[in-house]
Short mmCIF file of C-alpha atoms in Angstrom, two decimals:
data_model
loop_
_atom_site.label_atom_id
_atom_site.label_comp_id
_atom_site.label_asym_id
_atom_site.label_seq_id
_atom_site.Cartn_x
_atom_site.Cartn_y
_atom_site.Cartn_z
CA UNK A 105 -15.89 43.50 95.37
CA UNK A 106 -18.63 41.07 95.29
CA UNK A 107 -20.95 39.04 93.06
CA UNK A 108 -24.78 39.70 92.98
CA UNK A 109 -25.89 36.57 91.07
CA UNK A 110 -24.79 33.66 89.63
CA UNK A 111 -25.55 31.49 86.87
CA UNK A 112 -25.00 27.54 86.49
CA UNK A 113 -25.55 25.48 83.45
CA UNK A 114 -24.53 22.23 82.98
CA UNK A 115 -21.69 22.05 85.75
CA UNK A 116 -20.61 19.40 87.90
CA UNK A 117 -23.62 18.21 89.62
CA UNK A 118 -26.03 21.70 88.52
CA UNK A 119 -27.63 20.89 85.37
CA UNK A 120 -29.17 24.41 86.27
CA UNK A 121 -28.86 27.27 89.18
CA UNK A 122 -29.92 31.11 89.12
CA UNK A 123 -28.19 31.92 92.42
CA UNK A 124 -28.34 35.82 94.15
CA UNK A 125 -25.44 36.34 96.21
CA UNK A 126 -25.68 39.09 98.85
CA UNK A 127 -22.74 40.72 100.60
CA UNK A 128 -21.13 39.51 104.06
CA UNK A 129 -20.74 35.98 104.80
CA UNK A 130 -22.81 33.03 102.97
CA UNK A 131 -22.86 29.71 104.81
CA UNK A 132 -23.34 27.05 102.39
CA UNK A 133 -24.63 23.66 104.81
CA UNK A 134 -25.84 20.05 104.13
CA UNK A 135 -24.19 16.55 103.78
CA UNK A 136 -21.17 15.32 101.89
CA UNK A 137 -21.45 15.34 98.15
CA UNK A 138 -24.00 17.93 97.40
CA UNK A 139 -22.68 20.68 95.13
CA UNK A 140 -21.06 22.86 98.49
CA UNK A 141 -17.30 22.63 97.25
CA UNK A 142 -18.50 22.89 93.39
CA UNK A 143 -20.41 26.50 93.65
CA UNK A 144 -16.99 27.53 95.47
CA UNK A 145 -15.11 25.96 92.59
CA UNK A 146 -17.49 27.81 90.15
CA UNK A 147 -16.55 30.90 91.53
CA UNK A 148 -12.81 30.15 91.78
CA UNK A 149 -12.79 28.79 88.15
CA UNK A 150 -14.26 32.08 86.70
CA UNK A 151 -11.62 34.25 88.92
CA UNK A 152 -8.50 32.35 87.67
CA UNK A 153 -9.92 30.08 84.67
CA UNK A 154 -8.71 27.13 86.94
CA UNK A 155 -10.32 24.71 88.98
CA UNK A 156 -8.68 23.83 92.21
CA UNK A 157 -9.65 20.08 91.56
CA UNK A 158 -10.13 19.20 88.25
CA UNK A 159 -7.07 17.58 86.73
CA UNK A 160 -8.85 18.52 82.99
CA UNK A 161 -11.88 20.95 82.36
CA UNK A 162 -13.92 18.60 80.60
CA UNK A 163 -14.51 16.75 83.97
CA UNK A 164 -16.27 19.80 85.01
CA UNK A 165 -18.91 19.10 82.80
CA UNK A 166 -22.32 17.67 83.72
CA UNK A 167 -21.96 13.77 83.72
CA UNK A 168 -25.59 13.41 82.57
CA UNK A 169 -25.42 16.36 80.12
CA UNK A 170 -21.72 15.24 78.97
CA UNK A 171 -23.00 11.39 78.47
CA UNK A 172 -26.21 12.38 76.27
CA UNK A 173 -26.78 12.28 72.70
CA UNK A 174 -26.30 15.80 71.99
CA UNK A 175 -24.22 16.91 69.31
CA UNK A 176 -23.34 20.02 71.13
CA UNK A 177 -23.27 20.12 75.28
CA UNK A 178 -22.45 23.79 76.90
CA UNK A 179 -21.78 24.56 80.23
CA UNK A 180 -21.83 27.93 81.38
CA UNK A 181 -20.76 30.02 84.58
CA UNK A 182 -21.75 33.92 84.51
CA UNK A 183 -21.33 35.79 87.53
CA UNK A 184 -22.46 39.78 87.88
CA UNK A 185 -19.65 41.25 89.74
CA UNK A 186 -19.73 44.73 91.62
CA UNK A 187 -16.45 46.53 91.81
CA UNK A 188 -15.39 50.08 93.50
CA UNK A 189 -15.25 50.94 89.55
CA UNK A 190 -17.19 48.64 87.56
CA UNK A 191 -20.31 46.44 86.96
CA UNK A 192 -19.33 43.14 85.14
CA UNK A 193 -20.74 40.27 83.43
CA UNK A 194 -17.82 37.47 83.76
CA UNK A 195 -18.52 34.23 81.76
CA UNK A 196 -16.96 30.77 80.95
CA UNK A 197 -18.09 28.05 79.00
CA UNK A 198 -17.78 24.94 78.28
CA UNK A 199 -17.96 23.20 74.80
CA UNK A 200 -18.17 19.60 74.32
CA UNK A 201 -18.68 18.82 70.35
CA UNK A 202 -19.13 15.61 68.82
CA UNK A 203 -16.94 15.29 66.14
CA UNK A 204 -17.48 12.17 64.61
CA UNK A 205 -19.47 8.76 64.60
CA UNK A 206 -17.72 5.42 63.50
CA UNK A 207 -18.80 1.98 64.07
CA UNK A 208 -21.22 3.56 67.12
CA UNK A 209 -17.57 4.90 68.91
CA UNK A 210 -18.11 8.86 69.38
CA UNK A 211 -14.87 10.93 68.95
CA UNK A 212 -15.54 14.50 70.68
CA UNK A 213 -13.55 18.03 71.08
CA UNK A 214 -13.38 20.17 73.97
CA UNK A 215 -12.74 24.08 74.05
CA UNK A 216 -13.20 27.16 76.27
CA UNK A 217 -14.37 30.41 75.99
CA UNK A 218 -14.31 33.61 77.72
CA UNK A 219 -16.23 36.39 77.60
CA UNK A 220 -16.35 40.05 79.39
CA UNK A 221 -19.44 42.07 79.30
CA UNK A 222 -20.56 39.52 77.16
CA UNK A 223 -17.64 39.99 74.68
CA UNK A 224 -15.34 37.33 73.65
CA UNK A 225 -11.67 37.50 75.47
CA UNK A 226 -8.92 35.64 75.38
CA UNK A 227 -8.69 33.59 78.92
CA UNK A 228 -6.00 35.94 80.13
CA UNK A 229 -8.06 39.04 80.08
CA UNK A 230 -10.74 37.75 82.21
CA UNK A 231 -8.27 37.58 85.40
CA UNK A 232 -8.98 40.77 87.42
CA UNK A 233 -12.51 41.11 87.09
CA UNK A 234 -13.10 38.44 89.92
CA UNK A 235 -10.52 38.09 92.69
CA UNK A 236 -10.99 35.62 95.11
CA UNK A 237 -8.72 34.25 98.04
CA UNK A 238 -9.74 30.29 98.19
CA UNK A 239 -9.07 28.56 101.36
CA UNK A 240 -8.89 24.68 101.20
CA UNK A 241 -8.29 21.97 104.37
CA UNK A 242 -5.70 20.62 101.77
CA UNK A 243 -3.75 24.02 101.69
CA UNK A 244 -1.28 22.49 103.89
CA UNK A 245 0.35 20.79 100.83
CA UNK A 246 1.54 24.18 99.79
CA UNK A 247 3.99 23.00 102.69
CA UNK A 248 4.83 19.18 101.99
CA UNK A 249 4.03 18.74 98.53
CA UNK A 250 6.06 19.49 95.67
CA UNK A 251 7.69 22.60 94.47
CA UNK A 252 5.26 22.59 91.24
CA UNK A 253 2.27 22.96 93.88
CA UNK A 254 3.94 26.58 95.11
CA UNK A 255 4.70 27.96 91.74
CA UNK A 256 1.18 27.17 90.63
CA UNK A 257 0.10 28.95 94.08
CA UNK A 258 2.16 32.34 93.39
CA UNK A 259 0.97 32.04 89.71
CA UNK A 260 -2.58 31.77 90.54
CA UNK A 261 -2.37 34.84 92.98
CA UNK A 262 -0.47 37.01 91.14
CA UNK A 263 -1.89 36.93 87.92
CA UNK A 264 -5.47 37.73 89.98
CA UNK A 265 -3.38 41.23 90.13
CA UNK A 266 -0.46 41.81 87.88
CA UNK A 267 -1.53 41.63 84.24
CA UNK A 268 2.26 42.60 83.59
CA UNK A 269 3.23 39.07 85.18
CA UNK A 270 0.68 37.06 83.80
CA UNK A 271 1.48 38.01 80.21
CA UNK A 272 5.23 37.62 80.98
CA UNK A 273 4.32 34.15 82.52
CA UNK A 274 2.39 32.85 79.48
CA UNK A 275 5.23 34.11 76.93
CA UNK A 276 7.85 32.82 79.52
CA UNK A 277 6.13 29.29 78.85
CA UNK A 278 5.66 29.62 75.15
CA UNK A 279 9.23 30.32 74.30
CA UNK A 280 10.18 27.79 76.74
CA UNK A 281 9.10 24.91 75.21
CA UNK A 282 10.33 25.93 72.08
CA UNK A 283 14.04 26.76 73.14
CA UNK A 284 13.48 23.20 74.58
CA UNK A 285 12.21 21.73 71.51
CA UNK A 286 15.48 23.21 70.24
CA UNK A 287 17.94 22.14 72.86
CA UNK A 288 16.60 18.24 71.56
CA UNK A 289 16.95 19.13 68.23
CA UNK A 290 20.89 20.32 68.88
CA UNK A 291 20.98 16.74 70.89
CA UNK A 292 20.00 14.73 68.33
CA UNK A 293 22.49 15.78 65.74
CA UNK A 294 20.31 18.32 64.01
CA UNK A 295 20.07 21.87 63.40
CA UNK A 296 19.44 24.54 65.81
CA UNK A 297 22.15 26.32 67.15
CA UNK A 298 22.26 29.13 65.08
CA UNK A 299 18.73 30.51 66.22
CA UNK A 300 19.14 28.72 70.09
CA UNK A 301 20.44 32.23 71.27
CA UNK A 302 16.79 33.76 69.98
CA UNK A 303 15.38 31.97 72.11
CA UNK A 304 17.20 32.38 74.92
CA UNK A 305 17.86 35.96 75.01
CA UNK A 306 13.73 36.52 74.85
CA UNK A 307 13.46 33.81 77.62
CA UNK A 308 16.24 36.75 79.88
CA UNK A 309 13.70 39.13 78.80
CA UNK A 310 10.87 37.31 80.50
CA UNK A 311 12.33 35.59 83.03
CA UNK A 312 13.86 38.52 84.50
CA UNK A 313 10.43 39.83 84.87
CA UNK A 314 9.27 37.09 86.64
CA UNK A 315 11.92 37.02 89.13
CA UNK A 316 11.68 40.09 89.98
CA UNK A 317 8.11 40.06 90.31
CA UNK A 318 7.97 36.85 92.40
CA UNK A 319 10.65 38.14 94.68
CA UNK A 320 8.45 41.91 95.51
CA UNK A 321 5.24 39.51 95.78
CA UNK A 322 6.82 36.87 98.56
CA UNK A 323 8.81 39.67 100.16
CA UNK A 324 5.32 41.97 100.83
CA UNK A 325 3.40 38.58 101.70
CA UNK A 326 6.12 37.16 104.03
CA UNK A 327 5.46 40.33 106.14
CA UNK A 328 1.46 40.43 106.44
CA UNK A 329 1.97 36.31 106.90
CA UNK A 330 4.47 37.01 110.10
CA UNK A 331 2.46 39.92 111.37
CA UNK A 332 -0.28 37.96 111.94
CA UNK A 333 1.36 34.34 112.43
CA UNK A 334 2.96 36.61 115.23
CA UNK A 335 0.81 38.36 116.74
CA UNK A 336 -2.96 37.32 116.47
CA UNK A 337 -2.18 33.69 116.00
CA UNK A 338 0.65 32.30 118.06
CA UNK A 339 0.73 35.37 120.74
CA UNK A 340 4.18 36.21 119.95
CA UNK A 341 5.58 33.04 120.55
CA UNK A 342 6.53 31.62 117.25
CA UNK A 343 8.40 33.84 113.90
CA UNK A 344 7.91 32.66 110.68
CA UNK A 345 9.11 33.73 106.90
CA UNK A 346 8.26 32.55 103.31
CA UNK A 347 11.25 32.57 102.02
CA UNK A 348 11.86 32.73 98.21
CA UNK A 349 13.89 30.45 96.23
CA UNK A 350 14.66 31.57 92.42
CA UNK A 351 16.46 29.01 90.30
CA UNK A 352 19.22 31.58 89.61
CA UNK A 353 21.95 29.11 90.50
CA UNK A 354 23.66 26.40 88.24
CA UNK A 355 23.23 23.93 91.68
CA UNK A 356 19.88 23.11 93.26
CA UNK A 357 21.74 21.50 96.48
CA UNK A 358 22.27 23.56 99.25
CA UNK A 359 25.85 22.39 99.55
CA UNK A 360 27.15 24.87 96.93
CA UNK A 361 30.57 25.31 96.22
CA UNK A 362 33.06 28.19 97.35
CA UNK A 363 31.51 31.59 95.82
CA UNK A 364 28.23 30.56 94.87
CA UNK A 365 25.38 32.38 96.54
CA UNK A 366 22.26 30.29 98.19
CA UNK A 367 18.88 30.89 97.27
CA UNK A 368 18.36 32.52 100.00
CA UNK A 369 21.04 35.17 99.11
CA UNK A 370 20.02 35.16 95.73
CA UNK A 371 16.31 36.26 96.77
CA UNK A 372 17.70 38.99 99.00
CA UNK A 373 19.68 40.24 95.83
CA UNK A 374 16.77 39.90 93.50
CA UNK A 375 14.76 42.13 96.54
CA UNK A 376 17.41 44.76 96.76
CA UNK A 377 17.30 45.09 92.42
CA UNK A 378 14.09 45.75 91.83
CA UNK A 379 13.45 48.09 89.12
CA UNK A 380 16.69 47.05 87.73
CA UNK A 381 15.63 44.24 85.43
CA UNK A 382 18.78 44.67 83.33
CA UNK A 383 21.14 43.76 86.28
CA UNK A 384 19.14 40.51 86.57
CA UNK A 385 19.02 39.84 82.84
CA UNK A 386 22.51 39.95 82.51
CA UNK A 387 22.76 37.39 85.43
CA UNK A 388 19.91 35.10 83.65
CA UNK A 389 21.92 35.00 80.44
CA UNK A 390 24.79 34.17 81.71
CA UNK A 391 23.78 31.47 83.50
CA UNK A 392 22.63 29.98 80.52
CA UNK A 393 25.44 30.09 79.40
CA UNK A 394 26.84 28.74 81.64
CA UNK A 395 24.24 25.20 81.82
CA UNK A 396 24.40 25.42 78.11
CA UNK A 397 25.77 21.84 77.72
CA UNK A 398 23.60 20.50 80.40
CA UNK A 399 20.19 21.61 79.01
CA UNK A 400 21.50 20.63 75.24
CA UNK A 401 22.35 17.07 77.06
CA UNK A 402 19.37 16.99 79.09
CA UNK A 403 17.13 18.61 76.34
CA UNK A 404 15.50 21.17 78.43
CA UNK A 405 16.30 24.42 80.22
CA UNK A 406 17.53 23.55 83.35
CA UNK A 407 17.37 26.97 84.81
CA UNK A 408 14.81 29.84 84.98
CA UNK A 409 11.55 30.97 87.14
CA UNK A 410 9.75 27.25 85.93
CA UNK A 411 12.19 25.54 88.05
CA UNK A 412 11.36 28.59 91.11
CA UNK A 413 10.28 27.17 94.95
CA UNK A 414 9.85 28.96 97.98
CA UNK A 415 9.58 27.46 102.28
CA UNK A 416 8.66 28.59 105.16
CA UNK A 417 10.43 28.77 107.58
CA UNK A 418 9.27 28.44 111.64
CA UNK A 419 12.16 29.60 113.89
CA UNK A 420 14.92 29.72 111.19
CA UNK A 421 14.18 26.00 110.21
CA UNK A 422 11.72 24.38 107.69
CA UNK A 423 8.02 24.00 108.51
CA UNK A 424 7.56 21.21 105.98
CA UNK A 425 10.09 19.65 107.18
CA UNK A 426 10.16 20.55 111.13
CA UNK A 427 6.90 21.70 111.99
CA UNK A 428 3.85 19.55 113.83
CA UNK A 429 0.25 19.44 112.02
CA UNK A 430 -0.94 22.22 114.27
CA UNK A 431 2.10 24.52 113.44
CA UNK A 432 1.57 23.96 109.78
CA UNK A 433 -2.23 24.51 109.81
CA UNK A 434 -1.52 27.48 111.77
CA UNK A 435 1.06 28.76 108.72
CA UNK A 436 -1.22 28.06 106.39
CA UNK A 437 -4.18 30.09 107.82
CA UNK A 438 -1.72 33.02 108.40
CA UNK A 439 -0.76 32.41 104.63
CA UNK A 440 -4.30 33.05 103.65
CA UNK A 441 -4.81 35.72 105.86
CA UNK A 442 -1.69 37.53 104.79
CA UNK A 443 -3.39 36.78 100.95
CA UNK A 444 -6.61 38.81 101.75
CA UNK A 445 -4.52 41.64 103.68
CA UNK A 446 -2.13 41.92 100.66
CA UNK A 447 -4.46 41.78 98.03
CA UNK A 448 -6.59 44.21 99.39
CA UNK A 449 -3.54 46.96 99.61
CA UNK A 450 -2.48 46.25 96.05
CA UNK A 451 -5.81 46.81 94.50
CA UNK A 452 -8.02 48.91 97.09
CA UNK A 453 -10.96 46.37 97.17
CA UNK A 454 -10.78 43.14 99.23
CA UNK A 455 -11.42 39.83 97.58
CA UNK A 456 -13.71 37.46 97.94
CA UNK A 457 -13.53 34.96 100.33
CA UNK A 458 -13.99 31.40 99.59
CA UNK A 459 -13.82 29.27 102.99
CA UNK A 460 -14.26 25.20 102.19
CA UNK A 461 -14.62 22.96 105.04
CA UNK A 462 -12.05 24.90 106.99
CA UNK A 463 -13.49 25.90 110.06
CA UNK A 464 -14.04 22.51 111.43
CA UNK A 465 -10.12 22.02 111.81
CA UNK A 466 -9.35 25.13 114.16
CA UNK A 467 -9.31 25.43 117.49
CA UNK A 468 -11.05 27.87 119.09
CA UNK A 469 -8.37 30.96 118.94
CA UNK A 470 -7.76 30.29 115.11
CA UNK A 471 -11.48 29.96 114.50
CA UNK A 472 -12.31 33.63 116.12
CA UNK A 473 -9.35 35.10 114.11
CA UNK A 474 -10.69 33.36 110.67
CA UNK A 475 -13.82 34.66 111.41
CA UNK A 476 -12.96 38.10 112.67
CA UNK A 477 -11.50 38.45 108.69
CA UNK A 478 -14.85 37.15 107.60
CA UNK A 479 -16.94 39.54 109.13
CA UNK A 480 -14.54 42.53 107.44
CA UNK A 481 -14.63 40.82 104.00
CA UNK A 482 -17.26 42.33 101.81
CA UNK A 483 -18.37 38.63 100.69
CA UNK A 484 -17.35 35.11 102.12
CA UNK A 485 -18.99 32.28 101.32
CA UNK A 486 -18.05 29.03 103.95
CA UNK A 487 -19.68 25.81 103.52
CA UNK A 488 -20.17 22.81 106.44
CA UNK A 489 -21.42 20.28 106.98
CA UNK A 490 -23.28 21.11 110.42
CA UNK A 491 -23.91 25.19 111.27
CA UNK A 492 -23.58 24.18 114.72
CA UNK A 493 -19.74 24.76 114.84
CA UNK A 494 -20.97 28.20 114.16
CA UNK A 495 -21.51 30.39 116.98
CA UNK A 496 -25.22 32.02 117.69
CA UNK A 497 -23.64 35.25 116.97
CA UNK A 498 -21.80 34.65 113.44
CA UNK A 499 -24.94 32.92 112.46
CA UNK A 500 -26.60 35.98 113.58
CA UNK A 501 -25.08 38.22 110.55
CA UNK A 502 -24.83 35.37 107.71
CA UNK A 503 -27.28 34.25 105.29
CA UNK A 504 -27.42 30.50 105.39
CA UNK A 505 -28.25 27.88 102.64
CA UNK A 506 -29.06 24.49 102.54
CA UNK A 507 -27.50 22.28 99.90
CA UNK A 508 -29.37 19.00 98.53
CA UNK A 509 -28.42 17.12 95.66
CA UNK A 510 -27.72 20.55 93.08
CA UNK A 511 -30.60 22.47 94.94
CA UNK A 512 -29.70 25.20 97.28
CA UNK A 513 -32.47 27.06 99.40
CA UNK A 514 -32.17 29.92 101.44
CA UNK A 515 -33.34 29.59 104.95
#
């Protein structure tokens, strides 16, 4: 898989770019603040509709196109993508309209669109037809920040390949907020109890699904992430294991009582019944059940795959917690490598690589084995600030591009 050309209108700082893409690696060079990070963010955004940085999509707009007097302001990312079975056109844009004009205060609306082969889609059917494995120096929060950061992580991956998730994911969300809606309802005195089971017996449906789906995903990855944590990157000194943890259990704390399984056990049960999404349904609904009067107290579902985490773990103990900076960057970059590795077997094709600023925090052994994945990929595209971390010989092979100021020129 790998894009051919892509086009730029009226995004972050590219009021305009017609970009050709060739295949092996792309090194993207030139100071701080010069559109690097935003053509990989282009690319990422029209893989998974999301941008890695944006905390709403109307700041990916162009400021100066955003702040004029235009009624209307579009920004638009199309990429031409070559696939083992297909030629796409993959576009998103980007519609700022001004709705009204009182006492000289502008009111405006903001909406996306989608399109395929220049047909409109909804956002969900455009995952797939770009798959991209982004690495960021930041990645290392997947370790120390919060368990929302993780979720979002396994989300963002799997739905680049499981259309079956991603639709149980977005319906898992939908009927969540409105069995919650419900639970306030019953809270506050009113109404709701008669059609709360509704809602909860579609949320088993889905949530089953996404257990079980979650579980097969960290179980395969955990494996290509040891393999090479083990033996390319550490020289078989140092074992390490994602390790999943489904919210399948009335208590979060790890002291549970007398006959109540830990996460941990609960993934290893969720691994051993897959294909049996019945089994694990009936175990969703009656834990429920059984948090019934929490949730209605709390007013929301206090159980399910939206409350999901997942570690690793270095040794048998917690990297996040445990490890040094160097053993977490290390976990990371066998994360990421394990990513491409497993990706690749699930669909036949490997992904695109999308390497920000990362090669400047390796050492020497971690660099060659980043780069030894580069030269296999069909298309990376790195950026830096100075080429001459490079060596002569991956410099050799890649095409290289200077970055000024929205501009790029190939040298």
């Amino acid at each position: 898989m790998h894009i051919t050309h892509l086009s730029l209108t009226n995004f972050r700082n590219y009021g305009r770019l017609e970009l050709t893409l060739p295949q092996g690696p792309t090194l993207l060079y030139g100071n701080n603040a010069q559109g690097k990070t935003n053509l990989l963010e282009a690319i990422y955004y029209l893989a998974t509709t999301r941008s890695p940085h944006a905390e709403n999509d109307a700041q990916l707009l162009n400021w100066n196109a955003a702040q004029s007097e235009d009624p209307i302001v579009v920004g638009r990312l199309v990429a031409s993508v070559v696939t083992a079975q297909h030629n796409h056109q993959v576009e998103m844009r980007l519609i700022q309209e001004q709705k009204s004009t009182v006492a000289r205060q502008r009111s405006f609306s903001f909406r996306r669109e989608a399109l395929l082969d220049r047909r409109k889609v909804r956002l969900m059917d455009l995952l797939g037809a770009v798959r991209v494995v982004l690495f960021l120096p930041e990645d290392v929060q997947l370790l120390t920040g919060s368990p929302a950061n993780r979720r979002r992580y396994m989300d963002i991956t799997l739905c680049q390949v499981d259309p079956v998730y991603c639709r149980a994911l977005s319906n898992y969300n939908k009927v969540l907020e409105q069995r919650n809606a419900v639970l306030r309802q019953i809270a506050e005195g009113q109404p709701g109890r008669e059609i709360l089971p509704i809602y909860s017996d579609k949320l088993v449906e889905l949530g089953s699904t996404i257990f079980l789906r979650r579980a097969k995903f960290l179980a395969n990855l955990s494996r290509e992430t040891q393999r090479i944590h083990y033996e390319s990157l550490t020289e078989g000194r140092e074992s390490i294991r994602l390790l999943y943890l489904p919210r399948l259990n009335a208590k979060k704390s790890r002291l549970t009582p007398p006959g109540e399984q830990q996460p941990e056990a609960v993934s290893e049960w969720l691994e051993s019944h897959q294909g049996q999404s019945e089994i694990v349904s009936e175990r969703f609904a009656k834990l429920l059940q059984e948090t019934l009067a929490t949730d209605i107290a709390r007013g929301a579902t206090t159980v399910g795959p939206h409350r999901d985490d997942w570690s690793f773990q270095l040794n048998g103990r917690s990297l996040g917690s445990f490890g040094s900076r160097g053993q977490q960057r290390t976990a990371i970059l066998a994360l990421k490598m394990g990513e491409i590795n497993w990706m690749t077997a699930v669909t036949g094709e490997r992904p695109i690589l999308l390497l920000d600023e990362v090669v400047a925090e390796l050492d020497e052994l971690r660099r060659a084995a980043l780069l030894s994945y580069v030269s296999q990929a069909t298309q990376t595209i790195l950026t830096a600030t100075d080429p001459g971390m490079f060596t002569d010989q991956f410099l050799r092979q890649a095409t290289r591009m200077a970055v000024e100021n929205g501009r790029i020129n190939v040298m």
